[in-house]
Coordinates of C-alpha atoms in Angstrom, one line a residue:
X1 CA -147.5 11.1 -56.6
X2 CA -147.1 10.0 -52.9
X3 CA -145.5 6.6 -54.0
X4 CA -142.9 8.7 -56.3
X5 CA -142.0 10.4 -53.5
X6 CA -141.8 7.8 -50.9
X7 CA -139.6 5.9 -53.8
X8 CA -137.2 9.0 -53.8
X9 CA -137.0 9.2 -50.2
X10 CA -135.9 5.4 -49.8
X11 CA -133.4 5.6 -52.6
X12 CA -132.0 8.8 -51.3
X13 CA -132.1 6.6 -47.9
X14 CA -130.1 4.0 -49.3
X15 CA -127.7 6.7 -51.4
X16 CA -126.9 8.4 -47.7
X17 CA -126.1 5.0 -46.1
X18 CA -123.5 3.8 -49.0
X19 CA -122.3 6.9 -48.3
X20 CA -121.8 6.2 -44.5
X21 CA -120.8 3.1 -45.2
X22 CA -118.1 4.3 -48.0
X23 CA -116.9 6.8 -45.3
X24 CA -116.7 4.3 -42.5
X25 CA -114.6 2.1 -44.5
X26 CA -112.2 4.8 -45.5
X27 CA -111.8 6.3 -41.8
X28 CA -111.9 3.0 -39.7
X29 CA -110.9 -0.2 -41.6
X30 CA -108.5 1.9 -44.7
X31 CA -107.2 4.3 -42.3
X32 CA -103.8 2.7 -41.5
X33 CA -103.4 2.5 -45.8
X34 CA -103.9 6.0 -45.7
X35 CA -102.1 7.1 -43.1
X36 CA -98.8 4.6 -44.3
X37 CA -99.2 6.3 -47.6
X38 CA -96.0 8.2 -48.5
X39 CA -98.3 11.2 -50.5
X40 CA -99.8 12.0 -46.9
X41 CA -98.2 14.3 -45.3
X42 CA -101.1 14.8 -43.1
X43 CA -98.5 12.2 -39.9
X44 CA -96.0 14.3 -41.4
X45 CA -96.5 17.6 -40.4
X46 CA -98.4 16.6 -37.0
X47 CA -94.5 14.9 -35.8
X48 CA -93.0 17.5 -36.3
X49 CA -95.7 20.2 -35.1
X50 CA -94.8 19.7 -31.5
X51 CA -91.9 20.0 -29.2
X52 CA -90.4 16.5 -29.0
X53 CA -89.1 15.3 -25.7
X54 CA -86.0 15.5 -24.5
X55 CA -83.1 13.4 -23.6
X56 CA -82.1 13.9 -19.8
X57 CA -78.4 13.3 -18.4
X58 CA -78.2 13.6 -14.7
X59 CA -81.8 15.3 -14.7
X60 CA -80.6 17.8 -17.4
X61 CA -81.6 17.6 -21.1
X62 CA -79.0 17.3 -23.6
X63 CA -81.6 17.5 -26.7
X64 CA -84.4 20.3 -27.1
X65 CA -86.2 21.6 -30.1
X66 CA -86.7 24.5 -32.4
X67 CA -89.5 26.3 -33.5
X68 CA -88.7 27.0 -37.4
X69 CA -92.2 28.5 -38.3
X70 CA -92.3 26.2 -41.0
X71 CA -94.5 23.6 -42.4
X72 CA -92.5 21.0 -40.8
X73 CA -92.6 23.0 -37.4
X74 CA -89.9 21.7 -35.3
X75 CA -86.1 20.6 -35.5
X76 CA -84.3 18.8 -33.0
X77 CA -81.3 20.6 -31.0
X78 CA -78.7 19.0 -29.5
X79 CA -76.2 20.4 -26.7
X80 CA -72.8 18.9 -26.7
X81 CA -73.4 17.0 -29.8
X82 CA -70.2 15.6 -30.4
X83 CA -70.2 14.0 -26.5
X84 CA -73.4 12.7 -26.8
X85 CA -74.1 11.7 -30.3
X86 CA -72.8 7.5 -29.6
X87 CA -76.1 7.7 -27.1
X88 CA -78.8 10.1 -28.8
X89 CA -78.2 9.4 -32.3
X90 CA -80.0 11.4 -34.5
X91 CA -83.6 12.8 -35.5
X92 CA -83.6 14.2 -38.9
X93 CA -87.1 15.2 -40.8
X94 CA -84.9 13.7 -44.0
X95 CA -82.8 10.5 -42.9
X96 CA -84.9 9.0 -39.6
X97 CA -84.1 8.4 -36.6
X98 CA -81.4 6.5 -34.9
X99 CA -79.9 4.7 -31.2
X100 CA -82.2 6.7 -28.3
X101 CA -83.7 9.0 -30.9
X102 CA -84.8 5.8 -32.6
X103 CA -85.6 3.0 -29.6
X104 CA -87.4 5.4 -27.9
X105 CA -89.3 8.0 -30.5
X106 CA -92.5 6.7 -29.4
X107 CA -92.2 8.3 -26.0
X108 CA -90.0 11.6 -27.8
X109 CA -92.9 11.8 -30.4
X110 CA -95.3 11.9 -28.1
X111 CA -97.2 8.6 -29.7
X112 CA -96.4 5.7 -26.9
X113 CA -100.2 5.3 -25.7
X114 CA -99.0 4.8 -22.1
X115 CA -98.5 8.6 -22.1
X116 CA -101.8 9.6 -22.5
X117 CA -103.7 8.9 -19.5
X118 CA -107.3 8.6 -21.7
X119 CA -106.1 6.7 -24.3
X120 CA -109.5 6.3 -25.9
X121 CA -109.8 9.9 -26.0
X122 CA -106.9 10.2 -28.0
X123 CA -107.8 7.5 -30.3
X124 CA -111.3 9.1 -30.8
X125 CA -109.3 13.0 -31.2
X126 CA -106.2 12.0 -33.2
X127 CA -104.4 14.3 -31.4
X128 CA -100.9 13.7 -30.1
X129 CA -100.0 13.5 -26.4
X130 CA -96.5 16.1 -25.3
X131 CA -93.5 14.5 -26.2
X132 CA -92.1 12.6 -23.1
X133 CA -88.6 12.1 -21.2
X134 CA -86.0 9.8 -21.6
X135 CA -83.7 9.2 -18.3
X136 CA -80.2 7.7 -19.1
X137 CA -77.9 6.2 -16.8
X138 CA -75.0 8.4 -17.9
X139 CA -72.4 10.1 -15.4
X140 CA -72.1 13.5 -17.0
X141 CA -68.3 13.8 -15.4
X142 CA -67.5 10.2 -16.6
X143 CA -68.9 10.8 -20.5
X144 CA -66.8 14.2 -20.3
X145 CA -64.0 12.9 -19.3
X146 CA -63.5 9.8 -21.8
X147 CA -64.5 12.0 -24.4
X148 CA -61.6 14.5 -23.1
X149 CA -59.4 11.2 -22.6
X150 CA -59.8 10.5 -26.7
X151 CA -58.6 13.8 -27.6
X152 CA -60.2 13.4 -30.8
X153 CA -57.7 10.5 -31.4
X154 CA -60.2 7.5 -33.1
X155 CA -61.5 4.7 -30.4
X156 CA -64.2 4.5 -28.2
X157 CA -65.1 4.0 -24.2
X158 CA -67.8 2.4 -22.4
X159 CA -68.2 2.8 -19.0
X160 CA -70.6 0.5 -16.5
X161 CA -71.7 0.3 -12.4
X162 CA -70.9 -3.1 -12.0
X163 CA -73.5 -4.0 -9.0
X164 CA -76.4 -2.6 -11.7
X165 CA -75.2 -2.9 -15.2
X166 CA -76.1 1.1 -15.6
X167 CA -73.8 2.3 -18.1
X168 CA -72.4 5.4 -17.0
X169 CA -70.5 6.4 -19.8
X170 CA -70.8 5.6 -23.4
X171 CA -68.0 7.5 -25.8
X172 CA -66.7 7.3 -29.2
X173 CA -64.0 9.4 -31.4
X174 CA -64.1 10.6 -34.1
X175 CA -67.9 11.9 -33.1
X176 CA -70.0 14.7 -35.4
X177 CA -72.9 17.1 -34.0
X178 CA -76.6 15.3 -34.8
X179 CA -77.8 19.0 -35.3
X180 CA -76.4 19.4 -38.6
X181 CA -78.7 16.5 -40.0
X182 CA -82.1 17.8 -38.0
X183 CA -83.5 19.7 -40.6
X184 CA -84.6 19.3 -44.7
X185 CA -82.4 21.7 -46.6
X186 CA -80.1 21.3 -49.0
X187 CA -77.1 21.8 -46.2
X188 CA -78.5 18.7 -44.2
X189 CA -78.2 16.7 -47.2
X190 CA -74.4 18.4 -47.9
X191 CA -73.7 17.1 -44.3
X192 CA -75.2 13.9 -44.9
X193 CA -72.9 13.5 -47.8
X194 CA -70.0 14.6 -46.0
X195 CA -70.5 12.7 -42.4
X196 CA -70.7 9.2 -44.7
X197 CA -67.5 9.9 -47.5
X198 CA -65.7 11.0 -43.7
X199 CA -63.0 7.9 -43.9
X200 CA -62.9 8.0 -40.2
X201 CA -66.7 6.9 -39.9
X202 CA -67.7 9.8 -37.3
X203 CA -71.1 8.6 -37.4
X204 CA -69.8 4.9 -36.2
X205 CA -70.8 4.1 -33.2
X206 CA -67.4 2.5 -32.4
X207 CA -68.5 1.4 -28.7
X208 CA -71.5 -0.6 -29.5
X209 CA -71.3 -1.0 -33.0
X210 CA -67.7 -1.5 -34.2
X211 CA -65.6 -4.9 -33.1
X212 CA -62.0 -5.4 -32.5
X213 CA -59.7 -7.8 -31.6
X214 CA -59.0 -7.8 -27.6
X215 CA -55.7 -8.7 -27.7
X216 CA -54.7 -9.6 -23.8
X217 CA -57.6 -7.9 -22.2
X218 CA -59.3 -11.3 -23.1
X219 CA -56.5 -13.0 -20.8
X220 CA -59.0 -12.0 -18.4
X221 CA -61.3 -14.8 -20.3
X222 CA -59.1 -17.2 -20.6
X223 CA -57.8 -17.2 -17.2
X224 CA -61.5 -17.0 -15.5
X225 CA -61.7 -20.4 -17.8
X226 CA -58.6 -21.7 -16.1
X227 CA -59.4 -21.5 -12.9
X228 CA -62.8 -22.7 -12.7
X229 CA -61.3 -25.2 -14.7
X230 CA -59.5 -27.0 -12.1
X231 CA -56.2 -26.0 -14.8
X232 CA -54.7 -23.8 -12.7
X233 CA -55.2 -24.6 -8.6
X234 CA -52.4 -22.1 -7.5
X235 CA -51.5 -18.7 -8.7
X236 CA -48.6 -18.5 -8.1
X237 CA -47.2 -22.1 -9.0
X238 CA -45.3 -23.1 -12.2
X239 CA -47.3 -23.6 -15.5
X240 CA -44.6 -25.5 -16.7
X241 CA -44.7 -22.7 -20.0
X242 CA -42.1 -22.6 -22.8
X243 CA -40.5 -19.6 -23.9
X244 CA -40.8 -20.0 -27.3
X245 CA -44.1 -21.7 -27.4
X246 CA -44.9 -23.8 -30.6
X247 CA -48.5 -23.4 -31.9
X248 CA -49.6 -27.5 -31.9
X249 CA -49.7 -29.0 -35.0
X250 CA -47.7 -26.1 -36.8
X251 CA -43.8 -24.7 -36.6
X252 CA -45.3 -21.1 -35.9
X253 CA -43.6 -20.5 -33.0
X254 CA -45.5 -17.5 -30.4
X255 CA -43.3 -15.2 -28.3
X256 CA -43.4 -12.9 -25.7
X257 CA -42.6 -8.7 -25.5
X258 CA -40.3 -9.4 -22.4
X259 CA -38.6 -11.9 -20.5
X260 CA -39.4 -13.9 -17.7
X261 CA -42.3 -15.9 -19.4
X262 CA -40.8 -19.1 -19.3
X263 CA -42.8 -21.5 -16.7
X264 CA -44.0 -18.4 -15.1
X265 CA -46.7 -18.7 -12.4
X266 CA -50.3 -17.0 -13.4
X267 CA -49.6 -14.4 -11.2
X268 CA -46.6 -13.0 -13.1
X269 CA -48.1 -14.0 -16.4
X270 CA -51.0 -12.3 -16.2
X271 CA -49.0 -9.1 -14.2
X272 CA -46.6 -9.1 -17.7
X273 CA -49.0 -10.4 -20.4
X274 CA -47.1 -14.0 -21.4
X275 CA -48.6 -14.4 -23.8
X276 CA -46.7 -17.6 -24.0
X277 CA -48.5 -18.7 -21.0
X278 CA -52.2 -17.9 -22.2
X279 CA -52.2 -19.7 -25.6
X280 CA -50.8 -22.9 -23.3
X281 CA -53.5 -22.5 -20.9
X282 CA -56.0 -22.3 -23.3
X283 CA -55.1 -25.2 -25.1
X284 CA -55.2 -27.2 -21.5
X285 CA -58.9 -25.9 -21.2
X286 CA -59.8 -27.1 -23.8
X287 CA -62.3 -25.6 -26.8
X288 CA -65.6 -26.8 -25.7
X289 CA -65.0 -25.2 -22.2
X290 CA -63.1 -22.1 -23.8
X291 CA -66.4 -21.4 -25.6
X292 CA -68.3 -21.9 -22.9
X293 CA -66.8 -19.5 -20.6
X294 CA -66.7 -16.5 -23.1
X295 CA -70.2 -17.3 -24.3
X296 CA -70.8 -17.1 -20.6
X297 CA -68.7 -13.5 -20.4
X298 CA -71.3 -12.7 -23.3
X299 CA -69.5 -13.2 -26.0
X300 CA -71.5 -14.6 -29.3
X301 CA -75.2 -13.5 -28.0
X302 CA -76.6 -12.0 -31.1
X303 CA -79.3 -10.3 -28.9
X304 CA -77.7 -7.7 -26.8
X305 CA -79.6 -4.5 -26.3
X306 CA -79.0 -1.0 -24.4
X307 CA -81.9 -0.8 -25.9
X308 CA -80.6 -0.3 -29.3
X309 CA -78.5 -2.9 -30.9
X310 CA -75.1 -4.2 -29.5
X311 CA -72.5 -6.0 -32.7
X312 CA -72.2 -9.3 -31.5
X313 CA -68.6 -9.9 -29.9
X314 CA -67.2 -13.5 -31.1
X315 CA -65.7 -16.5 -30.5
X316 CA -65.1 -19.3 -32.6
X317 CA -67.1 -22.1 -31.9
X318 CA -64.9 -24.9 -33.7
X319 CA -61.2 -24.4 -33.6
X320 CA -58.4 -26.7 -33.7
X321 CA -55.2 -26.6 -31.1
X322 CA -53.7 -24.0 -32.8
X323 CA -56.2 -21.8 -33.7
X324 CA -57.6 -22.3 -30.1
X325 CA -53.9 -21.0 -28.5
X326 CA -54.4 -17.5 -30.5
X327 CA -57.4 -17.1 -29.8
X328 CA -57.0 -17.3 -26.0
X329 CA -54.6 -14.6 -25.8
X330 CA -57.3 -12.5 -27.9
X331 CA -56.4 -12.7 -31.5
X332 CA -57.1 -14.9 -34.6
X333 CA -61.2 -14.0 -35.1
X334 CA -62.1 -13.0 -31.7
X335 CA -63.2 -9.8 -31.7
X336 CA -64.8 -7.8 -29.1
X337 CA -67.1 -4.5 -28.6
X338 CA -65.4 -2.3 -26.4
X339 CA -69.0 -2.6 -24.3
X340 CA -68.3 -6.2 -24.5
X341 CA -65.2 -6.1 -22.7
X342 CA -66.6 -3.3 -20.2
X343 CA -69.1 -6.0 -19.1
X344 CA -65.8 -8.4 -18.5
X345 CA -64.0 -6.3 -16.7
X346 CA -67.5 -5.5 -14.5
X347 CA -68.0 -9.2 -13.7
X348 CA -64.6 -9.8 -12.1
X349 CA -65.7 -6.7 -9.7
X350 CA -69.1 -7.7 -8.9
X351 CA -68.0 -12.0 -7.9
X352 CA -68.2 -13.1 -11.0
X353 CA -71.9 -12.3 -12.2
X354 CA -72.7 -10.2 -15.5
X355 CA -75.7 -8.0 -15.5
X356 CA -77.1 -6.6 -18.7
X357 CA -76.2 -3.3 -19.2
X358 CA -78.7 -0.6 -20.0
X359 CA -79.0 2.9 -20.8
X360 CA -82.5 4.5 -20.2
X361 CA -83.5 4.4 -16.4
X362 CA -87.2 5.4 -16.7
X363 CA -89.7 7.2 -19.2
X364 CA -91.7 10.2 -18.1
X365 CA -94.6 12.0 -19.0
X366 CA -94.0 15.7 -19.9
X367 CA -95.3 16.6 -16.6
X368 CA -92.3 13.8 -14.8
X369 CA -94.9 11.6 -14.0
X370 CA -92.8 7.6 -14.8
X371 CA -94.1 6.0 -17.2
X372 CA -91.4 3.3 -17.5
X373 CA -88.8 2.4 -15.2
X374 CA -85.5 0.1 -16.3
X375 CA -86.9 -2.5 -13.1
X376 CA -84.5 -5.4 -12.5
X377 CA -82.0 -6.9 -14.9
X378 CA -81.0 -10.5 -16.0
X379 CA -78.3 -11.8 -14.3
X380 CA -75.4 -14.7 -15.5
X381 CA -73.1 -16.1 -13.7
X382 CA -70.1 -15.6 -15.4
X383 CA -67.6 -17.8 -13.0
X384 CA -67.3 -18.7 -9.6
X385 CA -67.5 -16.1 -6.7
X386 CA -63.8 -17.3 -5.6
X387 CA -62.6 -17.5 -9.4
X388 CA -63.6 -13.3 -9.4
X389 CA -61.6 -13.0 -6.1
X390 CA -58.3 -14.3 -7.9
X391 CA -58.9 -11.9 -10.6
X392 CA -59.3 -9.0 -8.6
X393 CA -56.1 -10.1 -6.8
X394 CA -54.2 -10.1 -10.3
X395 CA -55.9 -7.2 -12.0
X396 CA -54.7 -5.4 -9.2
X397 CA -51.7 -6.3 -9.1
X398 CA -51.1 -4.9 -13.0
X399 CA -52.3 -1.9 -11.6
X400 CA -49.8 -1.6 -8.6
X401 CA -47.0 -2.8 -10.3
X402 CA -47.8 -4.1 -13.7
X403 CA -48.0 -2.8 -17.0
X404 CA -51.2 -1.0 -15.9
X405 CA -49.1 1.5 -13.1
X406 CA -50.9 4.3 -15.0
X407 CA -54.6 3.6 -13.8
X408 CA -53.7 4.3 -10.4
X409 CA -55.8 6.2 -8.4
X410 CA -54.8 7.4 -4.9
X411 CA -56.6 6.1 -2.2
X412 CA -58.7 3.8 -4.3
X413 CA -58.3 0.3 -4.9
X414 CA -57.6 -0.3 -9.1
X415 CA -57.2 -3.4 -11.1
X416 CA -57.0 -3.2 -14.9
X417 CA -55.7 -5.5 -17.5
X418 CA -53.4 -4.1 -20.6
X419 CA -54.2 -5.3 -24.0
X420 CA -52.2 -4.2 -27.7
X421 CA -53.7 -6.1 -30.8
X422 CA -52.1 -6.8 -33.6
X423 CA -54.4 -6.3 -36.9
X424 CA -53.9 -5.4 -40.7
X425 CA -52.8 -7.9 -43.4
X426 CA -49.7 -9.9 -41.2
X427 CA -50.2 -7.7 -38.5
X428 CA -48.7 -4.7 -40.0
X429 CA -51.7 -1.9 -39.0
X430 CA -51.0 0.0 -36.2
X431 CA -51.2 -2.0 -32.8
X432 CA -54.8 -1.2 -31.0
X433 CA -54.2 -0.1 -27.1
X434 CA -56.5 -1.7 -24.9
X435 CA -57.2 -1.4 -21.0
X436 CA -60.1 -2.7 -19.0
X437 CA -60.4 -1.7 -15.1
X438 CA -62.6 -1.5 -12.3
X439 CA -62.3 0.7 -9.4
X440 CA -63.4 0.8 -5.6
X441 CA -63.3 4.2 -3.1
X442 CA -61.9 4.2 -0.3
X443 CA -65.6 4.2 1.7
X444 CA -66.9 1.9 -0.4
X445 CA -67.6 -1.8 0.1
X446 CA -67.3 -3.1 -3.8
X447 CA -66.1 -1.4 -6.9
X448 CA -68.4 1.1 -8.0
X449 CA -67.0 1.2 -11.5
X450 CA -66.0 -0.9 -14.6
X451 CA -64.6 0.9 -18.2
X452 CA -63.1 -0.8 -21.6
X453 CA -60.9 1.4 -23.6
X454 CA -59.8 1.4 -27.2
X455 CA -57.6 3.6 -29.1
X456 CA -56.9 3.0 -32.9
X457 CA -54.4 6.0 -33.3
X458 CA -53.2 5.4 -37.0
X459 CA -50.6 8.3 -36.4
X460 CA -48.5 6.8 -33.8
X461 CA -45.6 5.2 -34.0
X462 CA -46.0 1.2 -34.1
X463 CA -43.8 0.7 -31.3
X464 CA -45.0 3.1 -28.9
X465 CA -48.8 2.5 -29.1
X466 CA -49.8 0.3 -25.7
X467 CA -52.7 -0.4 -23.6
X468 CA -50.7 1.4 -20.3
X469 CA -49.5 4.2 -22.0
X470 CA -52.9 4.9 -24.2
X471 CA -55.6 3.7 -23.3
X472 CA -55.2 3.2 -19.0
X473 CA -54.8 6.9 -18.6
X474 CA -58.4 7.3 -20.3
X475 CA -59.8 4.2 -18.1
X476 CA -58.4 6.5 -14.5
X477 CA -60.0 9.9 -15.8
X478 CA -63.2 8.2 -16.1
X479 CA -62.9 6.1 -12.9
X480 CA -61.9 9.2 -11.0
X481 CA -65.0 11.4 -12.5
X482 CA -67.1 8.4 -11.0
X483 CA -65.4 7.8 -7.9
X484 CA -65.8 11.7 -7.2
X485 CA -69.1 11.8 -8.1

């Protein structure tokens, strides 16, 4: 009888361990194939059962949460929407996440290990730490006042410190609130529906996302290229210019707005955007060194990040003459992000060297302990140190008495370039205005502020749409938010 027992005993034994074993194999080596398994809702529900952390401008939070009493606990909140939508993004318990909401939902969600100070703890518990912080580098006076600047009109502004690469502002028009797609009813997916069949594309982020042609802001490029070229030695001598100027190898011939073009010096050329002068000069560059010196701007780097994905800017890589000319006065395929050109606009202003931008300055714990700071950035050096001293000279001089008059500021120093690109099927779309600009107070020993601005306004009249009249009044509301702050 003893043996029957001691047989029962064993095989219940071995019965109890299969069973240990079964459930170790489910908890520890399965668990990730459970826990990735759409019918759990078990990851689900504990996301959403907390707060999630907030987004901070200038120390403030322009996100915060909602307690629904639901299953799915808590929605996201967003305060001035609209103005910050092209840098939060959106969390929605139905469509994901997207730009900061998505790059940094670890730290929002509460699941980055580094804010839990006993990580094996929290391995061992499952539980989640407190959603944390996310700093940006935004001026809230500067994002304000771009997104005032638009006016609702379609375009976009970015905004950078030019010594850091911090990007102070970061706006685009048409916007939409990211509220309206936080929650899982039937009206979030009405919205949905509605935001994407929108023919403007409110949910485009136009500053970082959408390309367009640069038209003569990228005279900037061209004559940075120039200049360190050995092409041009003096501004203000002869380029020996024709007015017509005759594409090479073709009978296209490529004008100019005004008069005056014809042999004009650099100086005046770039003061009245020759375009005349440009396509020549890039043509005496030559393509190998044109590329060059707009890869060097930043132009064609597939891997820009802010940290979410920047559209790569182009340009073409093998052109002939002709081809070359247009696109050195910004148009055939070169296309730019309005970031892109921000960051050009930033390297004549800080001698010549582009720093990465960035958005998020440091991560913090719930409790503001740092968790992650932005540290240094990468630096390139763009052109020569006395190259970005000539280009101050002229962009200032478009400024004081250019087609740029309307960046001024009083009391500060301003240089800006004017840009209008042609685009549509034979050019016949409504112009795009363009202006890029720096800006230095009057107490300050280098410019403290770099903006690109783009305005696609469908509804204006073709010949009235310019980069002086449209977009440089933007660029000086944005520079004087910053030079006041």
């Amino acid at each position: 009888m003893t043996r029957y027992i001691r047989y029962a005993a064993v095989f219940c034994t071995l019965l109890l361990a299969a069973l240990l074993v079964n459930a170790a194999r489910v908890q520890v080596v399965q668990s990730r194939v459970y826990d990735d398994n759409p019918a759990n809702r078990r990851p689900v529900i504990a996301r959403y059962g907390q707060p999630r952390g907030d987004i901070l401008v200038a120390g403030r939070p322009v996100t915060g949460s909602k307690d629904t009493r639901e299953q799915l606990r808590y929605e996201r909140t967003y305060a001035d929407g609209p103005l910050y939508a092209p840098v939060t993004g959106f969390a929605s318990q139905v469509y994901g996440t997207t730009l900061l909401e998505h790059t940094e939902d670890a730290v929002l969600a509460g699941t980055d290990p580094l804010l839990s100070p006993l990580a094996l703890l929290k391995d061992l518990t499952r539980q989640r730490a407190p959603g944390g912080d996310v700093v940006t580098t935004l001026n809230r006076a500067a994002q304000r006042a771009a997104y005032e600047g638009l006016a609702g009109r379609k375009g976009a502004v970015a905004a950078i410190e030019p010594a850091t690469g911090r990007i102070l502002a970061l706006v685009s028009a048409p916007s939409y609130d990211p509220s309206l797609l936080s929650g899982n009813g039937a009206d979030v997916e009405r919205a949905w529906a509605r935001l994407n069949a929108d023919p403007d594309k409110p949910m485009l982020n136009r500053a970082v996302r959408q390309t367009y042609p640069p038209g003569s802001t990228f005279k900037v490029v061209t004559a940075a290229a120039a200049l360190d070229a050995g092409v041009v030695t003096d501004v203000d001598a002869p380029t020996d210019s024709p007015d017509p100027y005759t594409l090479p190898g073709t009978r296209t011939r490529l004008t100019n707005e005004g008069d005056g073009c014809e042999d004009a010096p650099l100086r005046d050329a770039f003061e009245w955007s020759c375009n005349t002068v440009f396509a020549r000069l890039g043509v005496r560059v030559g393509a190998e060194a044109m590329v060059a010196a707009a890869r060097n701007f930043g132009f064609n780097d597939p891997g820009l990040r802010v940290p979410f994905a920047v559209t790569r800017s182009t340009f073409d890589t093998t052109l002939d003459k002709a081809q070359l000319a247009l696109s050195s006065i910004g148009q055939y395929n070169t296309r730019a992000t309005p970031l892109q050109m921000a960051m050009v606009a930033a390297a004549v202003a800080d001698g010549g060297q582009v720093r990465a931008p960035y958005l998020v300055e440091r991560t913090v714990r719930a409790g503001g302990t740092t968790v992650s700071a932005a540290g240094l950035r990468p630096v390139r050096q763009a052109m020569r140190p006395g190259t970005a001293l000539r280009l101050r000279e002229l962009m200032s001089d478009v400024v004081r008495e250019g087609t740029g008059t309307n960046a001024a500021i009083p009391g500060a120093i301003v240089g800006g370039k004017t840009g209008t690109a042609q685009h549509g099927l034979g050019n016949s779309g409504t112009p795009y205005a363009w202006f890029i600009s720096w800006a230095q107070g009057p107490r300050q020993a280098q410019p403290s502020v770099a903006v690109a601005v783009v305005v696609e306004d469908a509804a204006a009249d073709r010949g009235e749409i310019s980069g002086g009249g449209d977009a440089a009044p933007i660029a000086r509301a944005v520079m004087r938010a910053v030079l006041g702050s």
